[in-house]
Amino acid sequence: MSNKTQEIGDIHFPFPFTPYSIQKDFMAELYRVLEAGKIGIFESPTGTGKSLSVICGALSWLRDFEQKKHQEEARLLKAGTTPLNDGKEQPPPLSASCKRTPDTLSPAGEPDWVTQFVQKKEERDLVDRLKEEQVRRKKREERLQQMRHNAQLKYAAKRVRQEEEEMERLLRLSREMLAAGTGAKPLEQLASGEEELVLAEYESDEEKGAPSGVDEDEDDPEEEHVTKIYYCSRTHSQLAQFVHEVQRSPFGKDTRLVSLGSRQNLCVNEDVKTLGSVQLINDRCMEMQRSKHGSHKNRAEEEKPKRRRQEHQAACPFYNYEQLQLLRDQVLVGVKDIEQLVALGKEARACPYYGSRFAIPAAQLVVLPYQMLLHAATRQAAGIRLQGQVVVIDEAHNLIDTITGIHSVEVSGSQLCQAHSQLLQYMERYGKRLKAKNLMYIKQILYLLEKFVTVLGGNVKQNPNTQSLSQTGTELKTINDFLFQTQIDNINLFKVRHYCEKSMISRKLFGFTERYGIVLAPSREQPNLAGLQHFLQSLQPTVTKTPVTPVEDGEARVPRPASPLMHIESFLAALTTANQDGRVILSRQGSLSQSSLKFLLLNPAVHFAQVVKECRAVVIAGGTMQPVSDFREQLLACAGVEAERVVEFSCGHVIPPDNILPLIICSGPSSQQLEFTYQKRELPQMMDETGRILCNLCTVVPGGVVCFFPSYEYQRQVYAHWDKSGLLARLAVRKKIFQEPKRANQVEQVLMEYSRCIKCCGQAGGTVTGALLLSVVGGKMSEGINFSDDLGRCVVMVGMPYPNIKSPELQEKMAYLDQTLPRVPGQPPPGKALVENLCMKAVNQSIGRAIRHQKDFASIVLLDQRYARPPILEKLPAWIRDRVEVRATFGPAFATMRKFHREKSVPS
């Protein structure tokens, strides 16, 4: 791919080909935003090369920034203090105008010589820091250069791996010999003091010689956090696609890029990966790291059986300091996605999860999922430092919902009862070994759990599945009201939260329940009752004194979730949110196990504020960012961002104007007015009119037609009505009909069949000209699926997908915005604007599925007269809004559609 460097102003933008004019505008504006330290909201429709514009624009700025920084460092070092002959430093001579008597006071009240001494000391300290940074930078560059061109390092690493594998083989043979020698006989009980004679698990000197190496929250002391760009998106597939774009860009060879992911995505230890659950993988990994550092020696070593316990806590063979350092350098040498990183980790026998974290300080571009950046605790655990850095959030149309979702949490009645049962047994088992503070906090947590169950109307000592609640329904409370109602307002939740974090009580509890099988299911019908049954048995005096026995190796385990207390800790943390920023929803269903407590975050800005405060610049980008007012008001203004710091950029599409036909149709073939409100949309005449419109459209549209409905339920109703009335059979004459599946694992199969049908119809001819896909707004097909070319020659939107106005969460959010945001004259109240914005964001995402590249063409049909209202029209993307045509009757609309598709279907 050739490099077409673009000159925009006096800035050089390397680009793999001649960019579109809108790409030039995008890069220039992005450069200005990063240089000025602004907050940018960028909208660039899908198919306009947004990812490449971000890469070349942002990395061009980073290149120039690093160059300026190095020039400034060189200037400061050159202007540093000059050494005298005796090696001492002497400040430059003062000018005559600056000379004063020793007793002359500076404006601050200090003698001049003191002020000058302080200034010179600061200058010397700065020079010293710059020298140290230069040395570190030079070492890193030499190391990476050596890694690029010297294969000896890789061979050396391979030789070390072979030695380790041989050592592991010998250890395995030794264990097998020991096992064969003991046979089936149980281990003899050691006499008092004899335990000290048994050799502990051996760790080599090299492993112990790296105290600062692989602890999760510690960085390599030699590494500085250079200025970098954090790029995040929603899914791993989107991140992988971005990394591939970087690889193909002019910056692909020289950029130090690291891809971050979860343990589930990056783990290369097969024994751990097979656990399946994210939480189980995390916990096993942490347990193995504790074993690596010898911390297991301090944790109840007298517990039996010892042999099984030591095997269970074997250190991870991929967690080796030297190998992780080598993997870090290999990660930084070339741009790699998650899959390539995992393959490299397997080859190097080093953990990609920790190796990628080691690479963060020196990386220039860090690619990571939303949650890792937007959640403060996850961010801190990953070693991400945002101070003075640049953050680019792509696919950000649902950023507000994402932040809200990350920090909202729901706990069920069965989880509360199970956590109480497990923690009570833990306290009974180890209570005599625990210090007073530990016991105090455990009792506080038990009290909290009991009160949470009580407020739902249940009893923590009874089976949650069989507890019927006398009062059902949904109740919404402020945080303070909930604390008073549950009678826990006298407990300092901040201290409880801190205790949970520092003591890792939930991890200890998880290890306890895993060891003793407390949450093992006695039968398939009752998978969650074992813990409660143990707890009920423990209430009997004859049982509480009997120690619980560990699960034998041969016993079958059923899949189980991790400790529920881990989930409940998130709920406790949420309750420390400011009273005005959140609500608690009490949902009481038929039984206690089905009931729940849910924390609803009303103000996502409180969690986004730290990001915009620390970062040098933040870019929020997407294909369809309209309406932008949500980002400005709910996210940025509430986070304390001044209006003048926010920059908006929106560009048109790369397609020619006549390649798109957006139509708003206000009435159908039988003159039925199209207004799909909740009251009217289920009327038979409305469903009939929708069917007649589609029958007409399918006669003139070639290839694929994608029709979006407001909900799965309404799509089901319409489909059943059409089937009964015969409209479905009429539609099937022209298009084979497909429906969006509710299950995610069936989506790919439906899309393949839909695509195959369109391709076959295009080749075979005949009356069937393609396929009709009935989809749902907000469903599997409305985001992330590309209906390019013949797959989406027409996108139809049936009605307006307003959210459920009766939802308690939505009503509370509307009330919150009405109270906190100022009312703009001539505009609807903030709460009502929220509902309209949620609707139009969903519409914009769905209709944006069609046009995917410069030569693509499609028609977009909005079936509802409410779309013609100016406030709604304003919320459409500019490239659609500027070309939309409103048709009051169906006849002229149909004639326009037929002409458009007839002209576009003729081969050029």
Coordinates of N, CA and C in Angstrom, one line a residue, residues 66-263:
E66 N 5.8 14.4 20.1 CA 7.0 13.8 20.6 C 8.2 14.5 20.1
Q67 N 8.2 15.0 18.8 CA 9.3 15.7 18.2 C 9.5 17.0 19.0
K68 N 8.4 17.7 19.2 CA 8.5 19.0 19.9 C 9.1 18.8 21.4
K69 N 8.6 17.7 22.0 CA 9.0 17.5 23.4 C 10.5 17.2 23.4
H70 N 11.0 16.4 22.4 CA 12.4 16.1 22.4 C 13.3 17.3 22.1
Q71 N 12.8 18.2 21.2 CA 13.5 19.5 21.0 C 13.5 20.4 22.2
E72 N 12.4 20.4 22.9 CA 12.4 21.2 24.2 C 13.3 20.7 25.2
E73 N 13.4 19.3 25.3 CA 14.3 18.7 26.3 C 15.7 19.0 25.9
A74 N 16.0 18.9 24.6 CA 17.4 19.2 24.2 C 17.8 20.7 24.5
R75 N 16.8 21.6 24.3 CA 17.1 23.0 24.6 C 17.3 23.2 26.1
L76 N 16.5 22.6 26.9 CA 16.7 22.8 28.4 C 18.0 22.2 28.8
L77 N 18.3 21.0 28.3 CA 19.6 20.4 28.7 C 20.8 21.2 28.3
K78 N 20.7 21.8 27.1 CA 21.8 22.7 26.6 C 21.9 23.9 27.4
A79 N 20.8 24.4 27.9 CA 20.8 25.7 28.6 C 21.0 25.4 30.1
G80 N 21.3 24.2 30.5 CA 21.5 23.8 31.9 C 22.7 24.5 32.5
T81 N 22.8 24.3 33.8 CA 24.0 24.9 34.5 C 25.3 24.4 34.0
T82 N 26.3 25.3 34.0 CA 27.6 25.0 33.4 C 28.6 24.6 34.6
P83 N 29.2 23.4 34.5 CA 30.1 23.0 35.7 C 31.4 23.9 35.7
L84 N 31.9 24.1 36.9 CA 33.2 24.8 37.1 C 34.3 23.8 37.0
N85 N 35.5 24.3 37.1 CA 36.7 23.4 37.1 C 36.7 22.4 38.2
D86 N 36.2 22.8 39.3 CA 36.2 21.9 40.5 C 35.0 20.9 40.5
G87 N 34.2 21.0 39.4 CA 33.1 20.1 39.3 C 31.8 20.6 39.9
K88 N 31.9 21.7 40.6 CA 30.6 22.3 41.2 C 29.9 23.1 40.1
E89 N 28.6 23.2 40.4 CA 27.8 24.0 39.4 C 27.6 25.4 39.8
Q90 N 27.6 26.3 38.8 CA 27.5 27.7 39.1 C 26.5 28.3 38.2
P91 N 25.5 29.1 38.8 CA 24.5 29.7 37.9 C 25.1 30.7 37.0
P92 N 24.4 31.0 35.9 CA 24.9 32.0 35.0 C 24.9 33.3 35.7
P93 N 25.9 34.2 35.3 CA 26.0 35.5 36.0 C 24.7 36.4 35.9
L94 N 24.4 37.1 36.9 CA 23.2 38.0 36.9 C 23.5 39.2 36.0
S95 N 22.6 39.8 35.4 CA 22.7 41.0 34.7 C 22.8 42.2 35.7
A96 N 23.3 43.3 35.2 CA 23.5 44.4 36.1 C 22.2 44.9 36.7
S97 N 21.1 44.8 35.9 CA 19.8 45.3 36.4 C 19.3 44.3 37.5
C98 N 19.8 43.1 37.5 CA 19.3 42.1 38.5 C 20.1 42.1 39.8
K99 N 21.3 42.7 39.8 CA 22.1 42.7 41.0 C 21.5 43.5 42.1
R100 N 21.4 42.9 43.3 CA 21.0 43.6 44.4 C 21.8 43.2 45.6
T101 N 21.7 43.9 46.7 CA 22.4 43.6 47.9 C 21.8 42.3 48.4
P102 N 22.6 41.6 49.2 CA 22.1 40.3 49.8 C 20.9 40.4 50.6
D103 N 20.6 41.6 51.1 CA 19.5 41.7 52.0 C 18.2 42.2 51.2
T104 N 18.4 42.4 49.9 CA 17.2 42.9 49.1 C 16.1 41.8 49.1
L105 N 14.9 42.2 49.4 CA 13.8 41.3 49.4 C 13.1 41.2 48.1
S106 N 12.7 39.9 47.7 CA 11.9 39.7 46.5 C 10.5 40.1 46.9
P107 N 9.6 40.2 45.8 CA 8.2 40.5 46.1 C 7.5 39.5 47.1
A108 N 8.0 38.3 47.1 CA 7.4 37.3 48.0 C 7.9 37.5 49.5
G109 N 8.8 38.4 49.7 CA 9.3 38.6 51.0 C 10.5 37.9 51.4
E110 N 11.1 37.0 50.5 CA 12.3 36.3 50.7 C 13.5 37.1 50.1
P111 N 14.7 37.0 50.7 CA 15.9 37.6 50.1 C 16.1 37.0 48.7
D112 N 16.6 37.9 47.8 CA 16.8 37.5 46.4 C 17.6 36.2 46.3
W113 N 18.7 36.1 47.1 CA 19.5 34.9 46.9 C 18.8 33.6 47.3
V114 N 17.8 33.7 48.2 CA 17.0 32.5 48.5 C 16.1 32.1 47.3
T115 N 15.5 33.2 46.7 CA 14.6 32.9 45.6 C 15.4 32.3 44.4
Q116 N 16.6 32.9 44.2 CA 17.4 32.5 43.0 C 17.9 31.0 43.3
F117 N 18.2 30.7 44.6 CA 18.7 29.4 44.9 C 17.6 28.4 44.6
V118 N 16.4 28.7 45.0 CA 15.2 27.8 44.8 C 15.0 27.6 43.3
Q119 N 15.0 28.7 42.6 CA 14.8 28.6 41.2 C 15.8 27.7 40.5
K120 N 17.1 27.9 40.9 CA 18.2 27.2 40.3 C 18.1 25.7 40.7
K121 N 17.6 25.4 41.9 CA 17.5 24.0 42.3 C 16.4 23.3 41.5
E122 N 15.3 24.1 41.3 CA 14.2 23.5 40.5 C 14.7 23.2 39.0
E123 N 15.5 24.2 38.5 CA 16.0 24.0 37.1 C 17.0 22.8 37.1
R124 N 17.8 22.6 38.1 CA 18.7 21.5 38.2 C 18.0 20.2 38.3
D125 N 16.9 20.2 39.1 CA 16.1 18.9 39.3 C 15.4 18.6 38.0
L126 N 14.9 19.6 37.2 CA 14.3 19.4 35.9 C 15.3 18.8 35.0
V127 N 16.5 19.3 34.9 CA 17.6 18.8 34.0 C 17.9 17.4 34.4
D128 N 18.0 17.1 35.7 CA 18.3 15.7 36.1 C 17.2 14.7 35.7
R129 N 15.9 15.2 35.8 CA 14.8 14.3 35.4 C 14.9 14.1 33.9
L130 N 15.2 15.1 33.1 CA 15.2 15.0 31.7 C 16.4 14.0 31.3
K131 N 17.5 14.1 32.0 CA 18.6 13.2 31.7 C 18.2 11.7 32.0
E132 N 17.5 11.5 33.1 CA 17.1 10.2 33.5 C 16.1 9.6 32.4
E133 N 15.2 10.5 32.0 CA 14.2 10.1 31.0 C 14.9 9.7 29.7
Q134 N 15.9 10.5 29.3 CA 16.6 10.2 28.1 C 17.3 8.9 28.2
V135 N 18.0 8.6 29.3 CA 18.6 7.3 29.5 C 17.7 6.2 29.4
R136 N 16.5 6.3 30.1 CA 15.5 5.2 30.0 C 15.0 5.0 28.6
R137 N 14.7 6.2 27.9 CA 14.2 6.1 26.5 C 15.2 5.4 25.6
K138 N 16.5 5.8 25.8 CA 17.5 5.2 24.9 C 17.7 3.7 25.2
K139 N 17.6 3.3 26.4 CA 17.7 1.9 26.8 C 16.5 1.1 26.1
R140 N 15.3 1.7 26.2 CA 14.1 1.1 25.6 C 14.3 0.9 24.1
E141 N 14.7 2.0 23.5 CA 14.8 2.0 22.0 C 15.9 1.0 21.6
E142 N 17.0 0.9 22.3 CA 18.1 0.0 22.0 C 17.6 -1.5 22.1
R143 N 16.8 -1.7 23.2 CA 16.3 -3.0 23.5 C 15.3 -3.5 22.4
L144 N 14.4 -2.5 22.0 CA 13.4 -2.9 20.9 C 14.1 -3.1 19.6
Q145 N 15.1 -2.2 19.3 CA 15.9 -2.3 18.1 C 16.6 -3.7 18.0
Q146 N 17.1 -4.1 19.1 CA 17.8 -5.4 19.2 C 16.8 -6.5 19.0
M147 N 15.6 -6.3 19.5 CA 14.6 -7.3 19.4 C 14.1 -7.5 17.9
R148 N 14.1 -6.3 17.2 CA 13.7 -6.3 15.8 C 14.7 -7.1 14.9
H149 N 16.0 -6.8 15.2 CA 17.0 -7.2 14.2 C 17.9 -8.4 14.7
N150 N 17.8 -8.7 16.0 CA 18.7 -9.8 16.5 C 17.9 -11.0 16.9
A151 N 18.0 -12.0 16.2 CA 17.2 -13.2 16.5 C 17.8 -14.0 17.7
Q152 N 19.0 -13.6 18.1 CA 19.6 -14.4 19.2 C 18.7 -14.3 20.5
L153 N 18.1 -13.2 20.7 CA 17.2 -13.1 21.9 C 16.1 -14.1 21.9
K154 N 15.5 -14.2 20.7 CA 14.4 -15.2 20.6 C 14.9 -16.6 20.8
Y155 N 16.1 -16.9 20.2 CA 16.6 -18.3 20.4 C 17.0 -18.5 21.9
A156 N 17.5 -17.5 22.6 CA 17.8 -17.6 24.0 C 16.5 -17.8 24.8
A157 N 15.5 -17.1 24.4 CA 14.2 -17.3 25.1 C 13.7 -18.7 24.9
K158 N 13.8 -19.2 23.6 CA 13.4 -20.6 23.3 C 14.2 -21.6 24.1
R159 N 15.5 -21.4 24.3 CA 16.3 -22.3 25.1 C 15.9 -22.3 26.5
V160 N 15.5 -21.1 27.1 CA 15.0 -21.1 28.5 C 13.7 -21.9 28.6
R161 N 12.9 -21.7 27.6 CA 11.6 -22.4 27.6 C 11.8 -23.9 27.6
Q162 N 12.7 -24.4 26.8 CA 13.0 -25.8 26.7 C 13.5 -26.3 28.0
E163 N 14.4 -25.6 28.7 CA 14.9 -26.0 30.0 C 13.7 -26.1 31.0
E164 N 12.8 -25.1 31.0 CA 11.7 -25.1 31.9 C 10.8 -26.3 31.6
E165 N 10.6 -26.6 30.3 CA 9.7 -27.8 30.0 C 10.3 -29.1 30.5
E166 N 11.7 -29.2 30.3 CA 12.3 -30.4 30.8 C 12.2 -30.5 32.3
M167 N 12.3 -29.3 33.0 CA 12.2 -29.3 34.5 C 10.8 -29.7 34.9
E168 N 9.8 -29.2 34.2 CA 8.4 -29.6 34.5 C 8.2 -31.1 34.3
R169 N 8.8 -31.6 33.2 CA 8.7 -33.1 32.9 C 9.3 -33.9 34.1
L170 N 10.4 -33.5 34.5 CA 11.1 -34.2 35.6 C 10.2 -34.1 36.9
L171 N 9.7 -32.9 37.2 CA 8.8 -32.7 38.4 C 7.6 -33.6 38.3
R172 N 7.0 -33.7 37.1 CA 5.8 -34.5 36.9 C 6.1 -36.0 37.1
L173 N 7.3 -36.4 36.6 CA 7.7 -37.8 36.9 C 7.9 -38.1 38.4
S174 N 8.5 -37.1 39.1 CA 8.7 -37.2 40.5 C 7.4 -37.4 41.2
R175 N 6.4 -36.6 40.9 CA 5.1 -36.6 41.5 C 4.5 -38.0 41.2
E176 N 4.6 -38.5 40.0 CA 4.0 -39.8 39.7 C 4.7 -40.9 40.5
M177 N 6.0 -40.8 40.7 CA 6.7 -41.8 41.5 C 6.2 -41.8 43.0
L178 N 6.0 -40.5 43.5 CA 5.5 -40.4 44.8 C 4.1 -41.0 45.0
A179 N 3.3 -40.6 44.0 CA 1.9 -41.1 44.0 C 1.9 -42.7 43.9
A180 N 2.8 -43.3 43.1 CA 2.8 -44.7 43.0 C 3.3 -45.3 44.3
G181 N 4.2 -44.6 45.0 CA 4.8 -45.2 46.2 C 3.8 -45.2 47.3
T182 N 2.9 -44.2 47.4 CA 1.9 -44.1 48.5 C 0.8 -45.0 48.2
G183 N 0.5 -45.3 46.9 CA -0.6 -46.1 46.5 C -1.9 -45.5 47.0
A184 N -2.9 -46.3 47.4 CA -4.2 -45.8 47.8 C -4.2 -45.6 49.3
K185 N -3.1 -45.8 50.0 CA -3.1 -45.6 51.4 C -3.2 -44.1 51.8
P186 N -4.0 -43.8 52.8 CA -4.1 -42.4 53.2 C -2.8 -42.0 53.9
L187 N -2.6 -40.7 53.8 CA -1.4 -40.1 54.4 C -1.4 -40.2 55.9
E188 N -0.3 -40.5 56.5 CA -0.3 -40.6 57.9 C -0.3 -39.2 58.6
Q189 N -0.9 -39.2 59.7 CA -1.0 -37.9 60.4 C 0.4 -37.6 61.0
L190 N 0.9 -36.5 60.7 CA 2.3 -36.1 61.2 C 2.2 -35.7 62.7
A191 N 3.2 -36.1 63.4 CA 3.3 -35.7 64.8 C 3.5 -34.2 64.9
S192 N 3.3 -33.7 66.1 CA 3.5 -32.3 66.4 C 4.9 -31.9 66.1
G193 N 5.1 -30.8 65.3 CA 6.4 -30.3 65.0 C 7.0 -31.0 63.8
E194 N 6.5 -32.2 63.4 CA 7.1 -33.0 62.3 C 6.9 -32.3 61.0
E195 N 5.8 -31.5 60.9 CA 5.5 -30.8 59.6 C 6.6 -29.9 59.2
E196 N 7.4 -29.4 60.1 CA 8.5 -28.5 59.7 C 9.6 -29.2 58.9
L197 N 9.6 -30.6 59.1 CA 10.7 -31.3 58.4 C 10.4 -31.6 56.9
V198 N 9.1 -31.4 56.5 CA 8.7 -31.7 55.1 C 9.1 -30.5 54.3
L199 N 9.8 -30.8 53.2 CA 10.2 -29.7 52.3 C 9.0 -29.0 51.7
A200 N 9.1 -27.7 51.7 CA 8.1 -26.9 51.1 C 8.3 -26.9 49.6
E201 N 7.3 -26.4 48.8 CA 7.4 -26.3 47.3 C 8.6 -25.4 47.0
Y202 N 9.4 -25.9 46.1 CA 10.7 -25.1 45.8 C 10.4 -24.0 44.8
E203 N 11.0 -22.9 45.1 CA 11.0 -21.8 44.1 C 12.5 -21.4 43.8
S204 N 12.8 -21.2 42.6 CA 14.2 -20.9 42.2 C 14.5 -19.5 42.7
D205 N 15.8 -19.2 42.8 CA 16.3 -17.9 43.2 C 15.9 -16.8 42.2
E206 N 15.8 -17.2 40.9 CA 15.5 -16.1 39.9 C 14.0 -15.7 40.1
E207 N 13.2 -16.6 40.5 CA 11.8 -16.2 40.7 C 11.6 -15.3 41.9
K208 N 12.4 -15.6 42.9 CA 12.3 -14.7 44.1 C 13.1 -13.4 43.9
G209 N 13.9 -13.3 42.9 CA 14.8 -12.2 42.7 C 14.1 -11.1 42.0
A210 N 12.8 -11.2 41.7 CA 12.1 -10.1 41.0 C 10.9 -9.7 41.8
P211 N 11.2 -9.0 43.0 CA 10.1 -8.7 43.8 C 9.1 -7.7 43.2
S212 N 9.6 -6.8 42.4 CA 8.7 -5.8 41.8 C 8.2 -6.2 40.4
G213 N 8.5 -7.4 40.0 CA 8.2 -7.8 38.6 C 6.7 -7.9 38.3
V214 N 6.1 -8.9 38.8 CA 4.8 -9.3 38.3 C 3.6 -9.1 39.2
D215 N 3.8 -8.3 40.3 CA 2.7 -8.0 41.1 C 1.7 -7.1 40.3
E216 N 0.4 -7.4 40.5 CA -0.6 -6.8 39.5 C -0.6 -5.3 39.5
D217 N -0.4 -4.7 40.6 CA -0.5 -3.2 40.6 C 0.8 -2.5 40.5
E218 N 1.9 -3.2 40.2 CA 3.2 -2.6 40.2 C 3.7 -2.5 38.8
D219 N 4.3 -1.4 38.5 CA 4.9 -1.2 37.1 C 6.4 -1.5 37.2
D220 N 6.9 -1.8 36.0 CA 8.4 -1.9 35.9 C 9.0 -0.6 36.3
P221 N 9.9 -0.6 37.3 CA 10.5 0.7 37.8 C 11.2 1.5 36.8
E222 N 11.7 0.8 35.7 CA 12.5 1.5 34.7 C 11.6 2.2 33.6
E223 N 10.3 1.9 33.7 CA 9.4 2.4 32.6 C 8.7 3.7 33.0
E224 N 8.7 4.7 32.2 CA 7.9 5.9 32.3 C 6.7 5.7 31.5
H225 N 5.6 6.4 31.9 CA 4.4 6.4 31.1 C 4.5 7.5 30.0
V226 N 4.9 7.1 28.8 CA 5.0 8.2 27.8 C 3.6 8.7 27.4
T227 N 3.6 9.8 26.7 CA 2.3 10.3 26.2 C 1.8 9.4 25.2
K228 N 0.5 9.0 25.3 CA 0.0 8.0 24.4 C -1.5 8.2 24.1
I229 N -2.0 7.5 23.2 CA -3.4 7.5 22.8 C -4.1 6.2 23.3
Y230 N -5.1 6.4 24.1 CA -6.0 5.2 24.4 C -7.2 5.2 23.5
Y231 N -7.3 4.1 22.7 CA -8.4 3.9 21.8 C -9.3 2.8 22.3
C232 N -10.6 3.1 22.5 CA -11.5 2.1 23.0 C -12.7 2.0 22.1
S233 N -13.3 0.8 22.1 CA -14.5 0.6 21.3 C -15.3 -0.5 22.1
R234 N -16.5 -0.9 21.5 CA -17.4 -1.7 22.2 C -17.0 -3.2 22.3
T235 N -16.6 -3.7 21.1 CA -16.4 -5.2 21.1 C -15.0 -5.5 20.7
H236 N -14.6 -6.8 21.0 CA -13.2 -7.2 20.6 C -13.1 -7.3 19.1
S237 N -14.2 -7.6 18.3 CA -14.1 -7.6 16.9 C -13.8 -6.2 16.3
Q238 N -14.5 -5.2 16.9 CA -14.2 -3.8 16.4 C -12.8 -3.4 16.7
L239 N -12.3 -3.8 17.9 CA -10.9 -3.5 18.3 C -9.9 -4.2 17.3
A240 N -10.2 -5.5 17.0 CA -9.3 -6.2 16.1 C -9.3 -5.6 14.7
Q241 N -10.5 -5.1 14.3 CA -10.6 -4.4 13.0 C -9.7 -3.1 13.0
F242 N -9.8 -2.4 14.1 CA -9.0 -1.2 14.2 C -7.5 -1.5 14.2
V243 N -7.1 -2.5 14.9 CA -5.7 -2.9 14.9 C -5.2 -3.3 13.5
H244 N -6.0 -4.0 12.7 CA -5.7 -4.3 11.3 C -5.6 -3.1 10.5
E245 N -6.4 -2.1 10.7 CA -6.3 -0.8 10.0 C -4.9 -0.1 10.3
V246 N -4.5 -0.2 11.6 CA -3.2 0.4 12.0 C -2.1 -0.3 11.3
Q247 N -2.2 -1.7 11.2 CA -1.2 -2.5 10.5 C -1.0 -2.1 9.1
R248 N -2.2 -1.7 8.4 CA -2.1 -1.4 7.0 C -1.8 0.1 6.7
S249 N -1.8 0.9 7.8 CA -1.5 2.3 7.7 C 0.0 2.6 7.5
P250 N 0.3 3.8 7.1 CA 1.8 4.2 7.1 C 2.5 4.2 8.5
F251 N 1.6 4.1 9.6 CA 2.2 4.1 10.9 C 2.4 2.6 11.4
G252 N 2.0 1.6 10.6 CA 2.0 0.3 11.1 C 3.3 -0.3 11.5
K253 N 4.4 0.1 11.0 CA 5.7 -0.5 11.3 C 6.4 0.2 12.5
D254 N 6.1 1.5 12.7 CA 6.9 2.2 13.8 C 6.1 2.5 15.0
T255 N 4.8 2.1 15.1 CA 4.0 2.5 16.3 C 4.1 1.4 17.3
R256 N 4.3 1.8 18.5 CA 4.3 0.8 19.7 C 2.9 0.7 20.1
L257 N 2.2 -0.4 19.7 CA 0.8 -0.6 20.1 C 0.7 -1.8 20.9
V258 N -0.2 -1.7 21.9 CA -0.6 -2.9 22.8 C -2.1 -3.0 22.8
S259 N -2.6 -4.3 22.7 CA -4.0 -4.6 22.8 C -4.3 -5.2 24.2
L260 N -5.2 -4.6 24.9 CA -5.6 -5.1 26.2 C -6.9 -5.9 26.1
G261 N -7.0 -6.9 27.0 CA -8.2 -7.6 27.0 C -8.4 -8.3 28.3
S262 N -9.4 -9.1 28.5 CA -9.7 -9.7 29.8 C -8.9 -11.0 29.9
R263 N -8.8 -11.6 31.0 CA -8.2 -12.9 31.2 C -8.8 -13.9 30.3

